[in-house]
């Protein structure tokens, strides 16, 4: 279990990520979109940026280990 509390529900996280992916073209850069949306939902921009990167990995748009695979590996190691 994570040592940090999850202040934001999965639904809020998913919506924030969708807002970035759907509207980043409305901003001069992805980071400016992240800062704007993070301010609206009350989280740190770095946190939202990590959520977006994780969503891209999970969807295959970015290289990395998808969350479900990482969870399986973690359970095996425990």
PDB file of N, CA, C and O in Angstrom:
ATOM      1  N   UNK A   1       0.837  -1.182   0.000  1.00  0.00           N
ATOM      2  CA  UNK A   1       0.000   0.000   0.000  1.00  0.00           C
ATOM      3  C   UNK A   1       0.882   1.245   0.000  1.00  0.00           C
ATOM      4  O   UNK A   1       1.926   1.284   0.626  1.00  0.00           O
ATOM      5  N   UNK A   2       0.438   2.241  -0.680  1.00  0.00           N
ATOM      6  CA  UNK A   2       1.191   3.486  -0.792  1.00  0.00           C
ATOM      7  C   UNK A   2       1.290   4.183   0.557  1.00  0.00           C
ATOM      8  O   UNK A   2       0.378   4.116   1.378  1.00  0.00           O
ATOM      9  N   UNK A   3       2.396   4.860   0.772  1.00  0.00           N
ATOM     10  CA  UNK A   3       2.583   5.609   2.009  1.00  0.00           C
ATOM     11  C   UNK A   3       1.856   6.942   1.975  1.00  0.00           C
ATOM     12  O   UNK A   3       1.694   7.587   3.000  1.00  0.00           O
ATOM     13  N   UNK A   4       1.441   7.355   0.799  1.00  0.00           N
ATOM     14  CA  UNK A   4       0.722   8.622   0.673  1.00  0.00           C
ATOM     15  C   UNK A   4      -0.769   8.347   0.540  1.00  0.00           C
ATOM     16  O   UNK A   4      -1.184   7.276   0.115  1.00  0.00           O
ATOM     17  N   UNK A   5      -1.563   9.309   0.907  1.00  0.00           N
ATOM     18  CA  UNK A   5      -3.003   9.152   0.744  1.00  0.00           C
ATOM     19  C   UNK A   5      -3.383   9.610  -0.654  1.00  0.00           C
ATOM     20  O   UNK A   5      -2.740  10.478  -1.236  1.00  0.00           O
ATOM     21  N   UNK A   6      -4.409   9.007  -1.185  1.00  0.00           N
ATOM     22  CA  UNK A   6      -4.901   9.398  -2.499  1.00  0.00           C
ATOM     23  C   UNK A   6      -6.013  10.411  -2.315  1.00  0.00           C
ATOM     24  O   UNK A   6      -7.156  10.056  -2.058  1.00  0.00           O
ATOM     25  N   UNK A   7      -5.652  11.669  -2.426  1.00  0.00           N
ATOM     26  CA  UNK A   7      -6.593  12.761  -2.216  1.00  0.00           C
ATOM     27  C   UNK A   7      -7.633  12.839  -3.330  1.00  0.00           C
ATOM     28  O   UNK A   7      -8.748  13.292  -3.106  1.00  0.00           O
ATOM     29  N   UNK A   8      -7.272  12.367  -4.501  1.00  0.00           N
ATOM     30  CA  UNK A   8      -8.146  12.487  -5.662  1.00  0.00           C
ATOM     31  C   UNK A   8      -8.676  11.121  -6.076  1.00  0.00           C
ATOM     32  O   UNK A   8      -7.926  10.158  -6.183  1.00  0.00           O
ATOM     33  N   UNK A   9      -9.953  11.056  -6.336  1.00  0.00           N
ATOM     34  CA  UNK A   9     -10.578   9.802  -6.755  1.00  0.00           C
ATOM     35  C   UNK A   9     -10.086   9.429  -8.155  1.00  0.00           C
ATOM     36  O   UNK A   9      -9.636  10.299  -8.922  1.00  0.00           O
ATOM     37  N   UNK A  10     -10.202   8.156  -8.505  1.00  0.00           N
ATOM     38  CA  UNK A  10      -9.822   7.745  -9.869  1.00  0.00           C
ATOM     39  C   UNK A  10     -10.596   8.509 -10.944  1.00  0.00           C
ATOM     40  O   UNK A  10     -10.065   8.786 -12.013  1.00  0.00           O
ATOM     41  N   UNK A  11     -11.836   8.854 -10.643  1.00  0.00           N
ATOM     42  CA  UNK A  11     -12.646   9.586 -11.619  1.00  0.00           C
ATOM     43  C   UNK A  11     -12.094  10.988 -11.860  1.00  0.00           C
ATOM     44  O   UNK A  11     -12.046  11.458 -12.994  1.00  0.00           O
ATOM     45  N   UNK A  12     -11.676  11.660 -10.783  1.00  0.00           N
ATOM     46  CA  UNK A  12     -11.113  13.009 -10.917  1.00  0.00           C
ATOM     47  C   UNK A  12      -9.797  12.934 -11.679  1.00  0.00           C
ATOM     48  O   UNK A  12      -9.525  13.756 -12.566  1.00  0.00           O
ATOM     49  N   UNK A  13      -8.976  11.952 -11.358  1.00  0.00           N
ATOM     50  CA  UNK A  13      -7.706  11.786 -12.068  1.00  0.00           C
ATOM     51  C   UNK A  13      -7.940  11.560 -13.553  1.00  0.00           C
ATOM     52  O   UNK A  13      -7.304  12.188 -14.394  1.00  0.00           O
ATOM     53  N   UNK A  14      -8.864  10.652 -13.871  1.00  0.00           N
ATOM     54  CA  UNK A  14      -9.143  10.338 -15.277  1.00  0.00           C
ATOM     55  C   UNK A  14      -9.665  11.566 -16.020  1.00  0.00           C
ATOM     56  O   UNK A  14      -9.271  11.824 -17.162  1.00  0.00           O
ATOM     57  N   UNK A  15     -10.524  12.327 -15.370  1.00  0.00           N
ATOM     58  CA  UNK A  15     -11.069  13.529 -16.023  1.00  0.00           C
ATOM     59  C   UNK A  15      -9.979  14.564 -16.267  1.00  0.00           C
ATOM     60  O   UNK A  15      -9.921  15.182 -17.335  1.00  0.00           O
ATOM     61  N   UNK A  16      -9.100  14.752 -15.286  1.00  0.00           N
ATOM     62  CA  UNK A  16      -8.007  15.713 -15.444  1.00  0.00           C
ATOM     63  C   UNK A  16      -7.084  15.298 -16.589  1.00  0.00           C
ATOM     64  O   UNK A  16      -6.673  16.132 -17.396  1.00  0.00           O
ATOM     65  N   UNK A  17      -6.787  14.010 -16.668  1.00  0.00           N
ATOM     66  CA  UNK A  17      -5.936  13.514 -17.750  1.00  0.00           C
ATOM     67  C   UNK A  17      -6.616  13.735 -19.099  1.00  0.00           C
ATOM     68  O   UNK A  17      -5.992  14.200 -20.056  1.00  0.00           O
ATOM     69  N   UNK A  18      -7.909  13.430 -19.169  1.00  0.00           N
ATOM     70  CA  UNK A  18      -8.650  13.654 -20.421  1.00  0.00           C
ATOM     71  C   UNK A  18      -8.636  15.120 -20.815  1.00  0.00           C
ATOM     72  O   UNK A  18      -8.511  15.454 -21.988  1.00  0.00           O
ATOM     73  N   UNK A  19      -8.764  16.011 -19.829  1.00  0.00           N
ATOM     74  CA  UNK A  19      -8.742  17.444 -20.127  1.00  0.00           C
ATOM     75  C   UNK A  19      -7.408  17.834 -20.766  1.00  0.00           C
ATOM     76  O   UNK A  19      -7.381  18.612 -21.725  1.00  0.00           O
ATOM     77  N   UNK A  20      -6.320  17.284 -20.263  1.00  0.00           N
ATOM     78  CA  UNK A  20      -5.003  17.589 -20.838  1.00  0.00           C
ATOM     79  C   UNK A  20      -4.916  17.046 -22.255  1.00  0.00           C
ATOM     80  O   UNK A  20      -4.549  17.763 -23.191  1.00  0.00           O
ATOM     81  N   UNK A  21      -5.249  15.775 -22.421  1.00  0.00           N
ATOM     82  CA  UNK A  21      -5.098  15.155 -23.738  1.00  0.00           C
ATOM     83  C   UNK A  21      -6.032  15.764 -24.781  1.00  0.00           C
ATOM     84  O   UNK A  21      -5.671  15.884 -25.948  1.00  0.00           O
ATOM     85  N   UNK A  22      -7.221  16.165 -24.358  1.00  0.00           N
ATOM     86  CA  UNK A  22      -8.185  16.732 -25.305  1.00  0.00           C
ATOM     87  C   UNK A  22      -7.936  18.205 -25.624  1.00  0.00           C
ATOM     88  O   UNK A  22      -8.310  18.677 -26.695  1.00  0.00           O
ATOM     89  N   UNK A  23      -7.313  18.948 -24.693  1.00  0.00           N
ATOM     90  CA  UNK A  23      -7.213  20.395 -24.870  1.00  0.00           C
ATOM     91  C   UNK A  23      -5.790  20.939 -24.875  1.00  0.00           C
ATOM     92  O   UNK A  23      -5.613  22.155 -24.873  1.00  0.00           O
ATOM     93  N   UNK A  24      -4.785  20.067 -24.902  1.00  0.00           N
ATOM     94  CA  UNK A  24      -3.425  20.602 -24.866  1.00  0.00           C
ATOM     95  C   UNK A  24      -3.104  21.436 -26.098  1.00  0.00           C
ATOM     96  O   UNK A  24      -2.262  22.332 -26.033  1.00  0.00           O
ATOM     97  N   UNK A  25      -3.800  21.202 -27.192  1.00  0.00           N
ATOM     98  CA  UNK A  25      -3.554  22.007 -28.393  1.00  0.00           C
ATOM     99  C   UNK A  25      -4.065  23.444 -28.237  1.00  0.00           C
ATOM    100  O   UNK A  25      -3.696  24.320 -29.014  1.00  0.00           O
ATOM    101  N   UNK A  26      -4.894  23.682 -27.222  1.00  0.00           N
ATOM    102  CA  UNK A  26      -5.390  25.033 -26.955  1.00  0.00           C
ATOM    103  C   UNK A  26      -4.366  25.890 -26.204  1.00  0.00           C
ATOM    104  O   UNK A  26      -4.596  27.077 -25.997  1.00  0.00           O
ATOM    105  N   UNK A  27      -3.274  25.277 -25.791  1.00  0.00           N
ATOM    106  CA  UNK A  27      -2.242  25.954 -24.996  1.00  0.00           C
ATOM    107  C   UNK A  27      -0.930  25.972 -25.777  1.00  0.00           C
ATOM    108  O   UNK A  27      -0.722  25.134 -26.659  1.00  0.00           O
ATOM    109  N   UNK A  28      -0.029  26.878 -25.443  1.00  0.00           N
ATOM    110  CA  UNK A  28       1.250  26.941 -26.157  1.00  0.00           C
ATOM    111  C   UNK A  28       2.147  25.723 -25.913  1.00  0.00           C
ATOM    112  O   UNK A  28       3.013  25.417 -26.721  1.00  0.00           O
ATOM    113  N   UNK A  29       1.944  25.011 -24.797  1.00  0.00           N
ATOM    114  CA  UNK A  29       2.733  23.813 -24.501  1.00  0.00           C
ATOM    115  C   UNK A  29       1.916  22.893 -23.618  1.00  0.00           C
ATOM    116  O   UNK A  29       0.929  23.313 -22.999  1.00  0.00           O
ATOM    117  N   UNK A  30       2.336  21.633 -23.540  1.00  0.00           N
ATOM    118  CA  UNK A  30       1.663  20.696 -22.654  1.00  0.00           C
ATOM    119  C   UNK A  30       1.771  21.184 -21.209  1.00  0.00           C
ATOM    120  O   UNK A  30       0.828  21.092 -20.446  1.00  0.00           O
ATOM    121  N   UNK A  31       2.958  21.661 -20.845  1.00  0.00           N
ATOM    122  CA  UNK A  31       3.156  22.096 -19.462  1.00  0.00           C
ATOM    123  C   UNK A  31       2.190  23.212 -19.083  1.00  0.00           C
ATOM    124  O   UNK A  31       1.648  23.203 -17.973  1.00  0.00           O
ATOM    125  N   UNK A  32       1.953  24.149 -19.967  1.00  0.00           N
ATOM    126  CA  UNK A  32       1.016  25.227 -19.634  1.00  0.00           C
ATOM    127  C   UNK A  32      -0.402  24.678 -19.471  1.00  0.00           C
ATOM    128  O   UNK A  32      -1.158  25.144 -18.617  1.00  0.00           O
ATOM    129  N   UNK A  33      -0.756  23.671 -20.244  1.00  0.00           N
ATOM    130  CA  UNK A  33      -2.056  23.015 -20.073  1.00  0.00           C
ATOM    131  C   UNK A  33      -2.117  22.311 -18.724  1.00  0.00           C
ATOM    132  O   UNK A  33      -3.118  22.409 -18.000  1.00  0.00           O
ATOM    133  N   UNK A  34      -1.050  21.631 -18.367  1.00  0.00           N
ATOM    134  CA  UNK A  34      -0.986  20.924 -17.083  1.00  0.00           C
ATOM    135  C   UNK A  34      -1.116  21.906 -15.925  1.00  0.00           C
ATOM    136  O   UNK A  34      -1.878  21.673 -14.977  1.00  0.00           O
ATOM    137  N   UNK A  35      -0.391  23.006 -15.991  1.00  0.00           N
ATOM    138  CA  UNK A  35      -0.450  24.007 -14.922  1.00  0.00           C
ATOM    139  C   UNK A  35      -1.872  24.557 -14.787  1.00  0.00           C
ATOM    140  O   UNK A  35      -2.397  24.703 -13.672  1.00  0.00           O
ATOM    141  N   UNK A  36      -2.515  24.844 -15.891  1.00  0.00           N
ATOM    142  CA  UNK A  36      -3.863  25.396 -15.870  1.00  0.00           C
ATOM    143  C   UNK A  36      -4.864  24.415 -15.252  1.00  0.00           C
ATOM    144  O   UNK A  36      -5.646  24.774 -14.373  1.00  0.00           O
ATOM    145  N   UNK A  37      -4.838  23.176 -15.697  1.00  0.00           N
ATOM    146  CA  UNK A  37      -5.787  22.177 -15.190  1.00  0.00           C
ATOM    147  C   UNK A  37      -5.474  21.831 -13.734  1.00  0.00           C
ATOM    148  O   UNK A  37      -6.386  21.693 -12.915  1.00  0.00           O
ATOM    149  N   UNK A  38      -4.208  21.712 -13.397  1.00  0.00           N
ATOM    150  CA  UNK A  38      -3.830  21.407 -12.013  1.00  0.00           C
ATOM    151  C   UNK A  38      -4.353  22.472 -11.066  1.00  0.00           C
ATOM    152  O   UNK A  38      -4.850  22.163  -9.975  1.00  0.00           O
ATOM    153  N   UNK A  39      -4.269  23.717 -11.484  1.00  0.00           N
ATOM    154  CA  UNK A  39      -4.779  24.810 -10.658  1.00  0.00           C
ATOM    155  C   UNK A  39      -6.286  24.681 -10.456  1.00  0.00           C
ATOM    156  O   UNK A  39      -6.804  24.942  -9.369  1.00  0.00           O
ATOM    157  N   UNK A  40      -6.984  24.238 -11.486  1.00  0.00           N
ATOM    158  CA  UNK A  40      -8.441  24.112 -11.409  1.00  0.00           C
ATOM    159  C   UNK A  40      -8.880  22.989 -10.476  1.00  0.00           C
ATOM    160  O   UNK A  40      -9.900  23.111  -9.798  1.00  0.00           O
ATOM    161  N   UNK A  41      -8.121  21.882 -10.451  1.00  0.00           N
ATOM    162  CA  UNK A  41      -8.541  20.757  -9.603  1.00  0.00           C
ATOM    163  C   UNK A  41      -7.848  20.760  -8.250  1.00  0.00           C
ATOM    164  O   UNK A  41      -8.212  19.986  -7.370  1.00  0.00           O
ATOM    165  N   UNK A  42      -6.835  21.607  -8.080  1.00  0.00           N
ATOM    166  CA  UNK A  42      -6.187  21.728  -6.785  1.00  0.00           C
ATOM    167  C   UNK A  42      -5.082  20.740  -6.514  1.00  0.00           C
ATOM    168  O   UNK A  42      -4.877  20.335  -5.367  1.00  0.00           O
ATOM    169  N   UNK A  43      -4.355  20.343  -7.544  1.00  0.00           N
ATOM    170  CA  UNK A  43      -3.218  19.456  -7.326  1.00  0.00           C
ATOM    171  C   UNK A  43      -1.953  20.126  -7.864  1.00  0.00           C
ATOM    172  O   UNK A  43      -2.017  21.131  -8.562  1.00  0.00           O
ATOM    173  N   UNK A  44      -0.823  19.545  -7.535  1.00  0.00           N
ATOM    174  CA  UNK A  44       0.453  20.065  -8.029  1.00  0.00           C
ATOM    175  C   UNK A  44       0.596  19.730  -9.508  1.00  0.00           C
ATOM    176  O   UNK A  44       0.220  18.627  -9.933  1.00  0.00           O
ATOM    177  N   UNK A  45       1.127  20.642 -10.296  1.00  0.00           N
ATOM    178  CA  UNK A  45       1.310  20.359 -11.724  1.00  0.00           C
ATOM    179  C   UNK A  45       2.152  19.094 -11.969  1.00  0.00           C
ATOM    180  O   UNK A  45       1.858  18.322 -12.879  1.00  0.00           O
ATOM    181  N   UNK A  46       3.167  18.872 -11.149  1.00  0.00           N
ATOM    182  CA  UNK A  46       4.015  17.692 -11.318  1.00  0.00           C
ATOM    183  C   UNK A  46       3.202  16.409 -11.143  1.00  0.00           C
ATOM    184  O   UNK A  46       3.407  15.432 -11.867  1.00  0.00           O
ATOM    185  N   UNK A  47       2.268  16.425 -10.212  1.00  0.00           N
ATOM    186  CA  UNK A  47       1.415  15.258  -9.976  1.00  0.00           C
ATOM    187  C   UNK A  47       0.557  14.971 -11.201  1.00  0.00           C
ATOM    188  O   UNK A  47       0.493  13.830 -11.676  1.00  0.00           O
ATOM    189  N   UNK A  48      -0.090  15.987 -11.722  1.00  0.00           N
ATOM    190  CA  UNK A  48      -0.935  15.813 -12.905  1.00  0.00           C
ATOM    191  C   UNK A  48      -0.102  15.365 -14.096  1.00  0.00           C
ATOM    192  O   UNK A  48      -0.525  14.493 -14.861  1.00  0.00           O
ATOM    193  N   UNK A  49       1.084  15.914 -14.242  1.00  0.00           N
ATOM    194  CA  UNK A  49       1.949  15.510 -15.347  1.00  0.00           C
ATOM    195  C   UNK A  49       2.287  14.020 -15.243  1.00  0.00           C
ATOM    196  O   UNK A  49       2.303  13.308 -16.260  1.00  0.00           O
ATOM    197  N   UNK A  50       2.533  13.531 -14.032  1.00  0.00           N
ATOM    198  CA  UNK A  50       2.795  12.095 -13.837  1.00  0.00           C
ATOM    199  C   UNK A  50       1.573  11.257 -14.201  1.00  0.00           C
ATOM    200  O   UNK A  50       1.702  10.189 -14.799  1.00  0.00           O
ATOM    201  N   UNK A  51       0.371  11.724 -13.842  1.00  0.00           N
ATOM    202  CA  UNK A  51      -0.844  11.006 -14.209  1.00  0.00           C
ATOM    203  C   UNK A  51      -0.985  10.910 -15.723  1.00  0.00           C
ATOM    204  O   UNK A  51      -1.356   9.864 -16.256  1.00  0.00           O
ATOM    205  N   UNK A  52      -0.670  11.997 -16.418  1.00  0.00           N
ATOM    206  CA  UNK A  52      -0.779  12.016 -17.883  1.00  0.00           C
ATOM    207  C   UNK A  52       0.228  11.045 -18.490  1.00  0.00           C
ATOM    208  O   UNK A  52      -0.115  10.256 -19.381  1.00  0.00           O
ATOM    209  N   UNK A  53       1.464  11.079 -17.992  1.00  0.00           N
ATOM    210  CA  UNK A  53       2.480  10.160 -18.529  1.00  0.00           C
ATOM    211  C   UNK A  53       2.082   8.708 -18.282  1.00  0.00           C
ATOM    212  O   UNK A  53       2.233   7.862 -19.169  1.00  0.00           O
ATOM    213  N   UNK A  54       1.548   8.408 -17.100  1.00  0.00           N
ATOM    214  CA  UNK A  54       1.120   7.042 -16.793  1.00  0.00           C
ATOM    215  C   UNK A  54      -0.014   6.618 -17.725  1.00  0.00           C
ATOM    216  O   UNK A  54      -0.034   5.482 -18.216  1.00  0.00           O
ATOM    217  N   UNK A  55      -0.950   7.516 -17.989  1.00  0.00           N
ATOM    218  CA  UNK A  55      -2.058   7.213 -18.896  1.00  0.00           C
ATOM    219  C   UNK A  55      -1.533   6.933 -20.300  1.00  0.00           C
ATOM    220  O   UNK A  55      -2.041   6.048 -20.996  1.00  0.00           O
ATOM    221  N   UNK A  56      -0.527   7.673 -20.731  1.00  0.00           N
ATOM    222  CA  UNK A  56       0.055   7.444 -22.056  1.00  0.00           C
ATOM    223  C   UNK A  56       0.759   6.093 -22.120  1.00  0.00           C
ATOM    224  O   UNK A  56       0.679   5.395 -23.130  1.00  0.00           O
ATOM    225  N   UNK A  57       1.439   5.704 -21.062  1.00  0.00           N
ATOM    226  CA  UNK A  57       2.082   4.385 -21.020  1.00  0.00           C
ATOM    227  C   UNK A  57       1.012   3.301 -21.076  1.00  0.00           C
ATOM    228  O   UNK A  57       1.114   2.344 -21.848  1.00  0.00           O
ATOM    229  N   UNK A  58      -0.028   3.455 -20.264  1.00  0.00           N
ATOM    230  CA  UNK A  58      -1.096   2.455 -20.214  1.00  0.00           C
ATOM    231  C   UNK A  58      -1.818   2.307 -21.547  1.00  0.00           C
ATOM    232  O   UNK A  58      -2.289   1.224 -21.889  1.00  0.00           O
ATOM    233  N   UNK A  59      -1.902   3.396 -22.323  1.00  0.00           N
ATOM    234  CA  UNK A  59      -2.585   3.340 -23.618  1.00  0.00           C
ATOM    235  C   UNK A  59      -1.656   2.954 -24.770  1.00  0.00           C
ATOM    236  O   UNK A  59      -2.101   2.802 -25.896  1.00  0.00           O
ATOM    237  N   UNK A  60      -0.350   2.833 -24.483  1.00  0.00           N
ATOM    238  CA  UNK A  60       0.604   2.447 -25.517  1.00  0.00           C
ATOM    239  C   UNK A  60       1.184   3.614 -26.297  1.00  0.00           C
ATOM    240  O   UNK A  60       1.953   3.409 -27.235  1.00  0.00           O
ATOM    241  N   UNK A  61       0.856   4.843 -25.928  1.00  0.00           N
ATOM    242  CA  UNK A  61       1.368   6.014 -26.639  1.00  0.00           C
ATOM    243  C   UNK A  61       2.763   6.411 -26.184  1.00  0.00           C
ATOM    244  O   UNK A  61       3.412   7.226 -26.822  1.00  0.00           O
ATOM    245  N   UNK A  62       3.212   5.856 -25.055  1.00  0.00           N
ATOM    246  CA  UNK A  62       4.522   6.174 -24.495  1.00  0.00           C
ATOM    247  C   UNK A  62       5.151   4.863 -24.042  1.00  0.00           C
ATOM    248  O   UNK A  62       4.462   3.978 -23.547  1.00  0.00           O
ATOM    249  N   UNK A  63       6.460   4.753 -24.200  1.00  0.00           N
ATOM    250  CA  UNK A  63       7.168   3.548 -23.775  1.00  0.00           C
ATOM    251  C   UNK A  63       7.164   3.435 -22.255  1.00  0.00           C
ATOM    252  O   UNK A  63       7.207   4.439 -21.545  1.00  0.00           O
ATOM    253  N   UNK A  64       7.086   2.220 -21.772  1.00  0.00           N
ATOM    254  CA  UNK A  64       7.117   1.980 -20.335  1.00  0.00           C
ATOM    255  C   UNK A  64       6.321   0.748 -19.976  1.00  0.00           C
ATOM    256  O   UNK A  64       5.735   0.086 -20.834  1.00  0.00           O
ATOM    257  N   UNK A  65       6.312   0.427 -18.688  1.00  0.00           N
ATOM    258  CA  UNK A  65       5.584  -0.735 -18.194  1.00  0.00           C
ATOM    259  C   UNK A  65       4.181  -0.296 -17.776  1.00  0.00           C
ATOM    260  O   UNK A  65       4.038   0.550 -16.894  1.00  0.00           O
ATOM    261  N   UNK A  66       3.146  -0.865 -18.410  1.00  0.00           N
ATOM    262  CA  UNK A  66       1.779  -0.493 -18.056  1.00  0.00           C
ATOM    263  C   UNK A  66       1.464  -0.816 -16.595  1.00  0.00           C
ATOM    264  O   UNK A  66       2.041  -1.720 -16.010  1.00  0.00           O
ATOM    265  N   UNK A  67       0.533  -0.086 -16.027  1.00  0.00           N
ATOM    266  CA  UNK A  67       0.184  -0.220 -14.618  1.00  0.00           C
ATOM    267  C   UNK A  67      -0.226  -1.640 -14.259  1.00  0.00           C
ATOM    268  O   UNK A  67       0.206  -2.172 -13.240  1.00  0.00           O
ATOM    269  N   UNK A  68      -1.064  -2.283 -15.080  1.00  0.00           N
ATOM    270  CA  UNK A  68      -1.517  -3.629 -14.735  1.00  0.00           C
ATOM    271  C   UNK A  68      -0.357  -4.617 -14.688  1.00  0.00           C
ATOM    272  O   UNK A  68      -0.292  -5.472 -13.810  1.00  0.00           O
ATOM    273  N   UNK A  69       0.596  -4.492 -15.594  1.00  0.00           N
ATOM    274  CA  UNK A  69       1.772  -5.359 -15.587  1.00  0.00           C
ATOM    275  C   UNK A  69       2.636  -5.081 -14.361  1.00  0.00           C
ATOM    276  O   UNK A  69       3.106  -6.019 -13.704  1.00  0.00           O
ATOM    277  N   UNK A  70       2.834  -3.834 -14.034  1.00  0.00           N
ATOM    278  CA  UNK A  70       3.627  -3.471 -12.858  1.00  0.00           C
ATOM    279  C   UNK A  70       2.971  -4.000 -11.584  1.00  0.00           C
ATOM    280  O   UNK A  70       3.659  -4.510 -10.689  1.00  0.00           O
ATOM    281  N   UNK A  71       1.641  -3.920 -11.507  1.00  0.00           N
ATOM    282  CA  UNK A  71       0.928  -4.440 -10.338  1.00  0.00           C
ATOM    283  C   UNK A  71       1.109  -5.950 -10.204  1.00  0.00           C
ATOM    284  O   UNK A  71       1.315  -6.457  -9.100  1.00  0.00           O
ATOM    285  N   UNK A  72       1.027  -6.670 -11.326  1.00  0.00           N
ATOM    286  CA  UNK A  72       1.236  -8.122 -11.292  1.00  0.00           C
ATOM    287  C   UNK A  72       2.636  -8.472 -10.820  1.00  0.00           C
ATOM    288  O   UNK A  72       2.826  -9.384 -10.008  1.00  0.00           O
ATOM    289  N   UNK A  73       3.615  -7.761 -11.323  1.00  0.00           N
ATOM    290  CA  UNK A  73       4.999  -8.016 -10.921  1.00  0.00           C
ATOM    291  C   UNK A  73       5.208  -7.712  -9.437  1.00  0.00           C
ATOM    292  O   UNK A  73       5.919  -8.443  -8.731  1.00  0.00           O
ATOM    293  N   UNK A  74       4.576  -6.664  -8.961  1.00  0.00           N
ATOM    294  CA  UNK A  74       4.702  -6.289  -7.555  1.00  0.00           C
ATOM    295  C   UNK A  74       4.076  -7.357  -6.654  1.00  0.00           C
ATOM    296  O   UNK A  74       4.649  -7.735  -5.628  1.00  0.00           O
ATOM    297  N   UNK A  75       2.919  -7.879  -7.061  1.00  0.00           N
ATOM    298  CA  UNK A  75       2.259  -8.928  -6.267  1.00  0.00           C
ATOM    299  C   UNK A  75       3.098 -10.197  -6.230  1.00  0.00           C
ATOM    300  O   UNK A  75       3.171 -10.868  -5.219  1.00  0.00           O
ATOM    301  N   UNK A  76       3.734 -10.539  -7.347  1.00  0.00           N
ATOM    302  CA  UNK A  76       4.590 -11.738  -7.378  1.00  0.00           C
ATOM    303  C   UNK A  76       5.804 -11.595  -6.467  1.00  0.00           C
ATOM    304  O   UNK A  76       6.233 -12.554  -5.860  1.00  0.00           O
ATOM    305  N   UNK A  77       6.345 -10.392  -6.424  1.00  0.00           N
ATOM    306  CA  UNK A  77       7.549 -10.165  -5.629  1.00  0.00           C
ATOM    307  C   UNK A  77       7.251 -10.148  -4.124  1.00  0.00           C
ATOM    308  O   UNK A  77       8.145 -10.380  -3.315  1.00  0.00           O
ATOM    309  N   UNK A  78       6.015  -9.879  -3.768  1.00  0.00           N
ATOM    310  CA  UNK A  78       5.666  -9.756  -2.334  1.00  0.00           C
ATOM    311  C   UNK A  78       5.455 -11.086  -1.673  1.00  0.00           C
ATOM    312  O   UNK A  78       5.372 -12.116  -2.071  1.00  0.00           O
TER     313      UNK A  78
END
